C-alpha cells in the first residue's frame, strides 16, 4: 500500500511538472514575440521614408517661376498703390490696369500645377515650389495658386512695404527688361509669352511715367539692341542674374571671311530673316505710298525709314549667313482699301508685324533669338502706337507662321510709285 501511494504521488508530481514546463515555455514564447514586436515598432519609428529628391528646374522653367512670382508681387503692389486716396486719378487707373494685366500674365507663364485633392481620397493638395523672392531663387515656398486670388508670403511682404507709385514704376520697368531678357533664354513657347508680357509691362511703364510726370528710365523701343540683350549690357546691365547661367546668346553675327556659295547657319534662321526682310520692305513701301496720300506725310516717311532700317538689318544678318539678298522690287501691289484709308491699312500692317515676330521667337535658334525678341518688342510697340489696343499679351492673338506672312512680292507699274 505504501508503494502504491508513493507511485500515485510520483505520477501527480510528474503531471504538475509537465504543466509547469508548458506554462514556462508558453511564457517564454510570448515574451519573445513581444520583444520582436517592440523591435519592429522601434525600427519603424526610428527610420523615416526617404524624402523625394528636390526637382531641378531648367533655365526656362526657372525663368517662368521667377516671372510668375514677380508678376503676382507687382500686381499686388500696383493694386495697393492704386487704392491710395492721394494718388491722381490717371495714375490710379493706370496702376489698376497694370495689375489686371499682370495677373493674366502670371497665369499664362505659370508652370503646370500638381492636381489638388479629390472628393474620393481627401488627400492634401500638392503644390509646386515657387521662388523665395530672389530673382533666380528656387527654394520651396507657398504655392502662389493657380488663380490670381492666392498670395504667397513674398507677395504679402511686398504689399506690406510702402506702396508708392514711383516704386511701382521702377518695379514695372525692371520686370519689362527682365521679361525680354529671359524671353531670349527660355524655350520657344514660354519665350513668346515672356516677350509679350515684357512689351505690355514696358507700355504700362511709359503710361505710368507719363501720369506721374516721371522719367520711366527706358530707351526707345526701337533702340533696343540685340547685342545688349545677348551680352547683358546697356539697359540690361544692372538686372539680377539667374542662379543658373544660361547658354551664351548670339548678338550680331560675324560675317565670314568669304562665302563659297553655301549658306551657313540653321535653315530656320535663314527663313525667318528672309521673311522679316520681305515684310519690312513691304511695310517701307506701304508707308511711302501712304505719305503720298496723306495731307501730312512726315510721320509716314519716318515710319518708312524705320522699316527700311529693319530690312537692312535683316539683310546684314543674311549676309553673315552667306545668303545673298535679292534686289529690292520696284514696288508692291496696293489694293483699293489701302488707298481708301491708308492709316487703317498701316495700322493693320504693324499688327501683322507684331504677330510675325512673335512667331519667329519660337522658330529661330539661340543665335538669332535675341534679334527676334528685340524685333518683336519694336514691332509690338509700333503696333500699339499705331492704335492697336494694349493687351496683356500683345502679338499672341494670331501669330502667323513665317510662310504665311511672307508673300511673294508683286511688282507694280512705275505710275504706282509714291509721288515725290
Coordinates of C-alpha atoms in Angstrom, one line a residue:
X1 CA 0.0 0.0 0.0
X2 CA 2.8 2.3 0.8
X3 CA 4.3 1.6 -2.6
X4 CA 1.1 2.3 -4.4
X5 CA 0.6 5.6 -2.6
X6 CA 4.2 6.6 -3.4
X7 CA 3.6 5.8 -7.1
X8 CA 0.4 8.0 -7.1
X9 CA 2.4 10.8 -5.6
X10 CA 5.1 10.5 -8.2
X11 CA 2.6 10.5 -11.0
X12 CA 0.9 13.6 -9.6
X13 CA 4.2 15.4 -9.3
X14 CA 5.1 14.5 -12.8
X15 CA 1.8 15.9 -14.2
X16 CA 2.3 19.1 -12.2
X17 CA 5.9 19.4 -13.5
X18 CA 4.8 18.9 -17.1
X19 CA 2.1 21.6 -16.7
X20 CA 4.6 24.0 -15.2
X21 CA 7.0 23.3 -18.1
X22 CA 4.4 24.0 -20.7
X23 CA 3.5 27.3 -18.9
X24 CA 7.1 28.3 -18.8
X25 CA 7.6 27.6 -22.4
X26 CA 4.5 29.5 -23.4
X27 CA 5.5 32.5 -21.3
X28 CA 9.0 32.4 -23.0
X29 CA 7.4 32.4 -26.4
X30 CA 5.1 35.3 -25.6
X31 CA 8.0 37.3 -24.3
X32 CA 10.0 36.6 -27.4
X33 CA 7.1 37.7 -29.6
X34 CA 6.6 40.9 -27.6
X35 CA 10.3 41.6 -27.9
X36 CA 10.2 41.2 -31.7
X37 CA 7.2 43.5 -31.9
X38 CA 9.0 46.1 -29.8
X39 CA 12.0 45.8 -32.1
X40 CA 9.8 46.2 -35.3
X41 CA 8.0 49.2 -33.9
X42 CA 11.2 50.8 -32.7
X43 CA 12.8 50.4 -36.1
X44 CA 9.7 51.8 -37.8
X45 CA 9.7 54.9 -35.6
X46 CA 13.4 55.5 -36.0
X47 CA 13.6 55.1 -39.8
X48 CA 11.6 57.6 -41.9
X49 CA 10.6 57.2 -45.5
X50 CA 13.3 58.7 -47.8
X51 CA 12.5 62.3 -48.9
X52 CA 11.8 62.6 -52.6
X53 CA 14.6 64.3 -54.4
X54 CA 14.2 68.1 -55.0
X55 CA 13.1 68.9 -58.5
X56 CA 15.8 70.5 -60.6
X57 CA 14.4 73.2 -62.9
X58 CA 15.7 74.0 -66.3
X59 CA 16.8 77.6 -67.1
X60 CA 13.5 78.1 -69.0
X61 CA 11.4 76.7 -66.1
X62 CA 13.3 78.8 -63.6
X63 CA 12.6 81.9 -65.7
X64 CA 8.9 81.0 -65.7
X65 CA 8.9 80.5 -61.9
X66 CA 10.7 83.8 -61.4
X67 CA 8.4 85.7 -63.8
X68 CA 5.2 84.3 -62.2
X69 CA 6.3 85.3 -58.7
X70 CA 7.4 88.7 -60.0
X71 CA 4.2 89.4 -61.8
X72 CA 2.0 88.4 -58.9
X73 CA 4.0 90.5 -56.5
X74 CA 4.0 93.5 -58.9
X75 CA 0.2 93.2 -59.3
X76 CA -0.3 93.3 -55.5
X77 CA 1.9 96.4 -55.3
X78 CA 0.1 98.1 -58.1
X79 CA -3.3 97.4 -56.6
X80 CA -2.2 98.6 -53.2
X81 CA -0.8 101.8 -54.6
X82 CA -3.9 102.4 -56.8
X83 CA -6.0 102.5 -53.6
X84 CA -4.1 105.4 -52.2
X85 CA -6.7 108.3 -52.0
X86 CA -3.9 110.9 -52.5
X87 CA -3.0 109.5 -55.9
X88 CA -4.0 111.2 -59.1
X89 CA -6.9 109.5 -60.9
X90 CA -5.0 109.0 -64.1
X91 CA -2.1 107.2 -62.2
X92 CA -4.6 105.1 -60.1
X93 CA -6.4 104.0 -63.3
X94 CA -3.1 103.0 -64.9
X95 CA -2.0 101.1 -61.9
X96 CA -5.3 99.2 -61.7
X97 CA -5.0 98.3 -65.4
X98 CA -1.4 97.2 -65.0
X99 CA -2.4 95.0 -62.0
X100 CA -5.1 93.3 -64.1
X101 CA -2.7 92.6 -67.0
X102 CA 0.0 91.3 -64.6
X103 CA -2.5 88.8 -63.1
X104 CA -3.2 87.4 -66.6
X105 CA 0.5 87.3 -67.5
X106 CA 1.2 85.4 -64.3
X107 CA -1.4 82.8 -65.2
X108 CA -0.1 82.5 -68.7
X109 CA 3.6 81.9 -67.7
X110 CA 2.9 79.6 -64.7
X111 CA 4.2 76.1 -64.8
X112 CA 1.5 73.3 -64.7
X113 CA 0.3 72.7 -61.1
X114 CA 0.0 69.3 -59.4
X115 CA -3.6 68.2 -59.0
X116 CA -5.4 69.2 -55.8
X117 CA -7.3 66.9 -53.5
X118 CA -10.3 64.9 -54.8
X119 CA -13.6 64.2 -53.1
X120 CA -12.8 60.5 -53.0
X121 CA -9.5 60.3 -51.3
X122 CA -9.4 63.6 -49.4
X123 CA -5.7 63.8 -49.7
X124 CA -4.0 67.2 -49.1
X125 CA -3.1 69.2 -52.2
X126 CA 0.3 69.0 -53.7
X127 CA 1.9 72.2 -54.8
X128 CA 4.8 73.2 -57.0
X129 CA 7.6 75.3 -55.4
X130 CA 8.0 78.9 -56.3
X131 CA 10.9 81.2 -55.9
X132 CA 11.7 82.6 -52.5
X133 CA 11.5 86.2 -53.6
X134 CA 15.0 86.5 -55.1
X135 CA 15.3 86.6 -58.8
X136 CA 16.6 83.2 -59.8
X137 CA 15.8 81.7 -56.4
X138 CA 14.5 78.2 -56.4
X139 CA 13.7 77.4 -52.8
X140 CA 10.3 76.0 -52.0
X141 CA 7.7 78.4 -50.7
X142 CA 4.0 78.7 -50.5
X143 CA 2.1 77.9 -53.6
X144 CA 1.1 81.1 -55.5
X145 CA -2.1 79.4 -56.5
X146 CA -3.5 78.6 -59.9
X147 CA -5.6 81.7 -59.9
X148 CA -4.9 85.3 -59.0
X149 CA -6.6 85.4 -55.6
X150 CA -3.9 83.4 -53.7
X151 CA -0.9 85.3 -52.5
X152 CA 2.5 84.0 -51.4
X153 CA 4.4 85.1 -48.3
X154 CA 6.6 87.1 -50.6
X155 CA 3.6 88.9 -52.1
X156 CA 2.2 89.7 -48.7
X157 CA 5.6 91.2 -47.6
X158 CA 5.7 93.3 -50.8
X159 CA 2.2 94.6 -50.1
X160 CA 3.1 95.4 -46.6
X161 CA 6.0 97.6 -47.8
X162 CA 5.5 101.2 -48.7
X163 CA 3.4 101.1 -51.9
X164 CA 4.2 104.4 -53.6
X165 CA 3.8 105.0 -57.3
X166 CA 7.5 105.7 -58.1
X167 CA 8.4 102.4 -56.6
X168 CA 5.9 100.6 -58.7
X169 CA 7.2 102.4 -61.7
X170 CA 10.7 101.0 -61.1
X171 CA 9.3 97.5 -60.5
X172 CA 7.4 97.6 -63.8
X173 CA 10.5 98.9 -65.7
X174 CA 12.8 96.2 -64.3
X175 CA 10.2 93.5 -64.9
X176 CA 9.8 94.5 -68.5
X177 CA 13.5 94.3 -69.1
X178 CA 13.8 91.0 -67.2
X179 CA 11.0 89.5 -69.2
X180 CA 12.6 90.5 -72.5
X181 CA 15.9 89.2 -71.4
X182 CA 14.5 85.9 -70.2
X183 CA 12.5 85.5 -73.4
X184 CA 15.7 85.2 -75.3
X185 CA 16.9 82.3 -73.0
X186 CA 13.6 80.4 -72.4
X187 CA 12.2 77.6 -74.5
X188 CA 10.4 78.8 -77.7
X189 CA 6.8 78.6 -76.3
X190 CA 7.4 80.3 -72.9
X191 CA 9.8 82.7 -74.7
X192 CA 6.9 84.2 -76.7
X193 CA 4.8 84.6 -73.6
X194 CA 7.7 86.3 -71.7
X195 CA 8.4 88.6 -74.6
X196 CA 4.7 89.6 -74.9
X197 CA 4.5 90.3 -71.2
X198 CA 7.6 92.4 -71.3
X199 CA 6.1 94.6 -74.1
X200 CA 2.9 95.0 -72.1
X201 CA 4.8 96.0 -69.0
X202 CA 7.0 98.3 -71.0
X203 CA 3.9 100.1 -72.2
X204 CA 2.4 100.3 -68.7
X205 CA 5.7 101.8 -67.5
X206 CA 5.6 104.5 -70.2
X207 CA 2.0 105.3 -69.4
X208 CA 2.5 105.4 -65.6
X209 CA 5.6 107.6 -66.0
X210 CA 3.5 110.0 -68.1
X211 CA 0.7 110.0 -65.5
X212 CA 3.2 110.7 -62.7
X213 CA 5.3 113.2 -64.7
X214 CA 8.3 110.9 -64.1
X215 CA 11.1 109.5 -66.3
X216 CA 10.4 105.8 -66.7
X217 CA 14.1 105.1 -67.4
X218 CA 13.5 103.2 -70.6
X219 CA 15.1 103.7 -74.0
X220 CA 13.1 104.0 -77.2
X221 CA 11.7 100.5 -78.1
X222 CA 13.4 100.6 -81.5
X223 CA 16.7 101.4 -79.8
X224 CA 16.9 98.1 -78.0
X225 CA 20.0 96.3 -79.3
X226 CA 20.2 92.5 -79.8
X227 CA 23.8 92.8 -78.8
X228 CA 22.9 94.4 -75.5
X229 CA 20.2 91.8 -74.9
X230 CA 22.6 88.9 -75.6
X231 CA 25.5 90.3 -73.6
X232 CA 23.6 91.8 -70.7
X233 CA 24.8 95.3 -71.5
X234 CA 23.1 98.7 -72.0
X235 CA 19.7 98.8 -70.2
X236 CA 20.1 95.1 -69.2
X237 CA 23.4 95.7 -67.4
X238 CA 22.0 96.2 -63.9
X239 CA 19.5 93.4 -63.9
X240 CA 20.0 90.5 -61.5
X241 CA 21.3 87.3 -63.0
X242 CA 19.6 84.0 -62.8
X243 CA 21.2 81.5 -60.4
X244 CA 21.9 79.1 -63.3
X245 CA 23.9 80.7 -66.1
X246 CA 22.1 80.5 -69.5
X247 CA 23.9 79.5 -72.6
X248 CA 25.5 82.4 -74.4
X249 CA 23.3 84.0 -77.0
X250 CA 24.3 85.4 -80.3
X251 CA 24.2 89.2 -80.8
X252 CA 25.3 90.4 -84.2
X253 CA 26.7 87.5 -86.3
X254 CA 30.2 88.0 -87.6
X255 CA 30.4 87.9 -91.4
X256 CA 32.6 85.1 -92.7
X257 CA 35.8 85.8 -94.4
X258 CA 34.3 84.6 -97.7
X259 CA 31.2 82.9 -98.8
X260 CA 31.8 79.9 -101.1
X261 CA 28.2 79.8 -102.3
X262 CA 26.9 77.7 -99.4
X263 CA 24.6 79.2 -96.8
X264 CA 25.6 78.7 -93.2
X265 CA 23.5 78.6 -90.0
X266 CA 20.2 76.9 -89.3
X267 CA 17.7 76.9 -92.1
X268 CA 15.0 78.2 -89.7
X269 CA 17.1 81.3 -89.1
X270 CA 17.6 81.9 -92.8
X271 CA 13.9 81.6 -93.5
X272 CA 13.0 83.8 -90.6
X273 CA 15.4 86.5 -91.8
X274 CA 14.2 86.3 -95.4
X275 CA 10.6 86.6 -94.3
X276 CA 11.4 89.5 -92.0
X277 CA 13.3 91.3 -94.7
X278 CA 10.4 91.0 -97.2
X279 CA 7.8 92.1 -94.6
X280 CA 9.9 95.1 -93.6
X281 CA 10.5 96.1 -97.2
X282 CA 6.7 95.8 -98.0
X283 CA 6.0 98.0 -94.9
X284 CA 8.5 100.5 -96.1
X285 CA 6.9 100.8 -99.5
X286 CA 3.4 100.9 -98.0
X287 CA 4.4 103.9 -95.8
X288 CA 5.9 105.7 -98.8
X289 CA 2.6 105.3 -100.6
X290 CA 0.7 106.5 -97.6
X291 CA 2.9 109.6 -97.4
X292 CA 1.9 110.4 -100.9
X293 CA -1.8 110.1 -100.0
X294 CA -1.9 111.8 -96.6
X295 CA -2.0 115.6 -96.2
X296 CA 0.8 115.5 -93.6
X297 CA 3.3 112.9 -94.8
X298 CA 6.1 113.4 -92.2
X299 CA 5.1 110.6 -89.8
X300 CA 4.6 108.2 -92.7
X301 CA 8.0 109.0 -94.1
X302 CA 9.6 108.5 -90.6
X303 CA 7.9 105.1 -90.4
X304 CA 9.1 104.2 -93.9
X305 CA 12.7 105.0 -92.8
X306 CA 12.2 102.8 -89.6
X307 CA 11.1 99.8 -91.7
X308 CA 13.9 100.4 -94.2
X309 CA 16.4 100.2 -91.4
X310 CA 14.8 97.0 -90.2
X311 CA 15.0 95.5 -93.6
X312 CA 18.7 96.5 -93.9
X313 CA 19.4 94.9 -90.5
X314 CA 17.9 91.6 -91.7
X315 CA 19.9 91.8 -94.9
X316 CA 23.1 92.3 -92.9
X317 CA 22.3 89.2 -90.9
X318 CA 21.6 87.2 -94.1
X319 CA 24.9 88.3 -95.5
X320 CA 26.6 87.0 -92.3
X321 CA 24.9 83.6 -93.1
X322 CA 26.1 83.7 -96.7
X323 CA 22.6 84.2 -98.0
X324 CA 22.5 86.8 -100.8
X325 CA 19.8 89.4 -100.6
X326 CA 17.6 89.6 -103.7
X327 CA 17.3 93.1 -105.3
X328 CA 14.5 95.2 -103.8
X329 CA 11.5 95.2 -106.1
X330 CA 10.4 98.4 -107.6
X331 CA 7.1 98.2 -105.7
X332 CA 4.3 96.0 -104.4
X333 CA 0.7 95.7 -105.2
X334 CA -1.5 98.2 -103.3
X335 CA -5.2 97.5 -103.0
X336 CA -8.1 99.9 -103.1
X337 CA -8.7 99.5 -99.4
X338 CA -5.3 100.9 -98.7
X339 CA -6.0 104.0 -100.8
X340 CA -9.4 104.5 -99.1
X341 CA -7.9 104.5 -95.6
X342 CA -4.1 104.4 -95.5
X343 CA -4.0 105.0 -91.7
X344 CA -6.1 101.9 -91.0
X345 CA -4.1 99.9 -93.6
X346 CA -0.7 100.8 -92.0
X347 CA -2.1 100.0 -88.5
X348 CA -3.0 96.5 -89.8
X349 CA 0.5 96.2 -91.2
X350 CA 2.0 97.0 -87.8
X351 CA -0.2 94.5 -86.1
X352 CA 0.7 91.8 -88.6
X353 CA 4.4 92.5 -88.0
X354 CA 4.0 92.1 -84.2
X355 CA 2.4 88.7 -84.8
X356 CA 5.1 87.8 -87.4
X357 CA 8.0 88.4 -85.0
X358 CA 6.1 86.8 -82.1
X359 CA 6.1 83.6 -84.2
X360 CA 9.7 84.0 -85.1
X361 CA 10.7 83.9 -81.5
X362 CA 9.5 80.3 -81.4
X363 CA 11.2 79.2 -84.7
X364 CA 14.7 80.7 -84.7
X365 CA 17.7 79.2 -83.0
X366 CA 19.5 80.5 -79.9
X367 CA 22.0 82.5 -82.0
X368 CA 19.1 84.5 -83.6
X369 CA 16.7 84.6 -80.6
X370 CA 17.9 88.0 -79.2
X371 CA 17.3 89.6 -82.6
X372 CA 13.8 88.1 -82.8
X373 CA 13.0 89.3 -79.3
X374 CA 14.2 92.9 -79.8
X375 CA 12.5 93.0 -83.3
X376 CA 9.2 91.8 -81.7
X377 CA 9.5 94.4 -79.0
X378 CA 9.9 97.2 -81.5
X379 CA 7.1 95.9 -83.8
X380 CA 4.6 95.4 -80.9
X381 CA 5.4 98.9 -79.6
X382 CA 4.8 100.3 -83.2
X383 CA 1.6 98.5 -83.4
X384 CA 0.3 99.9 -80.1
X385 CA 1.4 103.4 -81.1
X386 CA -0.5 103.0 -84.4
X387 CA -3.7 102.4 -82.4
X388 CA -3.9 98.7 -81.7
X389 CA -5.4 98.3 -78.2
X390 CA -3.0 97.3 -75.5
X391 CA -3.5 93.6 -74.5
X392 CA -2.0 91.7 -71.6
X393 CA 0.0 89.6 -74.2
X394 CA 0.5 91.7 -77.3
X395 CA 1.1 89.9 -80.6
X396 CA 0.0 86.5 -79.4
X397 CA -3.7 86.6 -80.5
X398 CA -3.0 85.3 -84.0
X399 CA 0.7 84.7 -84.6
X400 CA 1.2 83.6 -88.2
X401 CA 3.8 81.2 -89.5
X402 CA 6.6 82.6 -91.5
X403 CA 5.4 81.1 -94.7
X404 CA 2.0 82.7 -94.4
X405 CA 3.5 86.1 -93.5
X406 CA 5.9 86.5 -96.4
X407 CA 4.0 86.5 -99.7
X408 CA 6.0 86.9 -102.9
X409 CA 6.4 90.5 -103.9
X410 CA 4.0 91.7 -106.6
X411 CA 5.7 94.4 -108.7
X412 CA 3.5 97.3 -109.8
X413 CA 3.9 99.8 -112.6
X414 CA 6.0 102.8 -112.2
X415 CA 3.0 105.0 -112.1
X416 CA 2.0 103.4 -108.7
X417 CA 5.2 104.6 -107.1
X418 CA 4.8 107.3 -104.4
X419 CA 4.9 110.8 -105.6
X420 CA 7.9 112.8 -104.6

